Amino acid sequence: MKRSESPGVAGVLCADEHGLCLSSKGIAKMEAAGQLASLARQAQQLHPLNPGPVIAIEAEGGTVLIKNESDVTMAVYKSPMS
């Protein structure tokens, strides 16, 4: 991923269905893979008719978007807009 193609993206993380980190870049921490995968699974249980809900966690430091699809969880860390 080139920074110029993804403005505001500070990091990305991919995890498998067991929470094992497949890849992390930028500010995304490998150690968070299990928690991110668990959040994605819990969101699917809350809304079983939606095949892939997107979770947005917002804070002053930015936003994390989390989505699970085909047994892979992807998390995108976005910087706060200035």
XYZ file of C-alpha atoms in Angstrom:
82
model
C 0.000 0.000 0.000
C 1.376 3.396 -0.958
C 0.754 6.272 1.418
C -0.324 8.540 -1.437
C -3.115 6.083 -2.327
C -4.476 5.911 1.223
C -4.487 9.316 2.879
C -5.081 9.189 6.611
C -4.241 5.475 6.973
C -1.737 5.046 9.795
C -1.649 1.231 9.888
C -3.266 -2.033 8.844
C -3.461 -5.501 10.368
C -4.698 -8.846 9.037
C -5.464 -11.812 11.299
C -6.689 -15.340 10.613
C -9.786 -16.951 12.172
C -7.745 -17.983 15.229
C -6.454 -14.460 15.899
C -2.976 -15.160 14.525
C -1.445 -12.045 12.985
C -0.854 -12.567 9.257
C 0.544 -9.087 8.625
C 0.787 -5.688 10.284
C 2.068 -2.366 8.990
C 2.373 1.102 10.433
C 1.040 1.694 13.946
C -0.916 -1.594 14.032
C 0.497 -3.857 16.753
C 0.784 -7.600 16.079
C -0.238 -8.246 19.695
C -3.723 -6.820 18.993
C -4.577 -9.442 16.345
C -6.403 -11.782 18.747
C -8.542 -9.029 20.251
C -9.417 -7.606 16.835
C -10.430 -11.023 15.487
C -12.510 -11.644 18.627
C -14.312 -8.301 18.249
C -15.148 -9.145 14.634
C -16.557 -12.570 15.648
C -18.641 -11.023 18.437
C -20.068 -8.422 16.053
C -21.149 -11.189 13.668
C -22.976 -12.937 16.520
C -24.787 -9.722 17.461
C -26.036 -9.276 13.925
C -26.081 -12.758 12.300
C -28.081 -11.666 9.231
C -25.355 -9.216 8.255
C -22.525 -11.317 6.777
C -19.763 -8.846 7.591
C -20.470 -5.913 9.884
C -17.865 -3.175 10.081
C -16.832 -2.081 13.562
C -15.612 1.483 14.050
C -13.769 2.355 17.241
C -13.312 6.106 17.511
C -11.014 7.975 19.893
C -9.132 11.258 19.969
C -6.086 9.519 18.495
C -7.967 8.227 15.445
C -10.319 5.489 14.298
C -9.916 1.734 13.874
C -12.170 0.043 11.306
C -12.505 -3.738 11.751
C -14.134 -6.207 9.364
C -14.110 -9.984 9.065
C -14.598 -11.702 5.733
C -13.766 -15.255 4.652
C -12.086 -16.082 7.977
C -9.728 -13.096 7.712
C -10.049 -10.038 9.939
C -8.774 -6.732 8.601
C -8.204 -3.671 10.775
C -7.469 -0.249 9.306
C -6.085 2.410 11.640
C -6.967 5.919 10.475
C -5.356 9.116 11.698
C -7.580 11.891 13.004
C -8.440 14.472 10.372
C -6.607 17.736 10.889
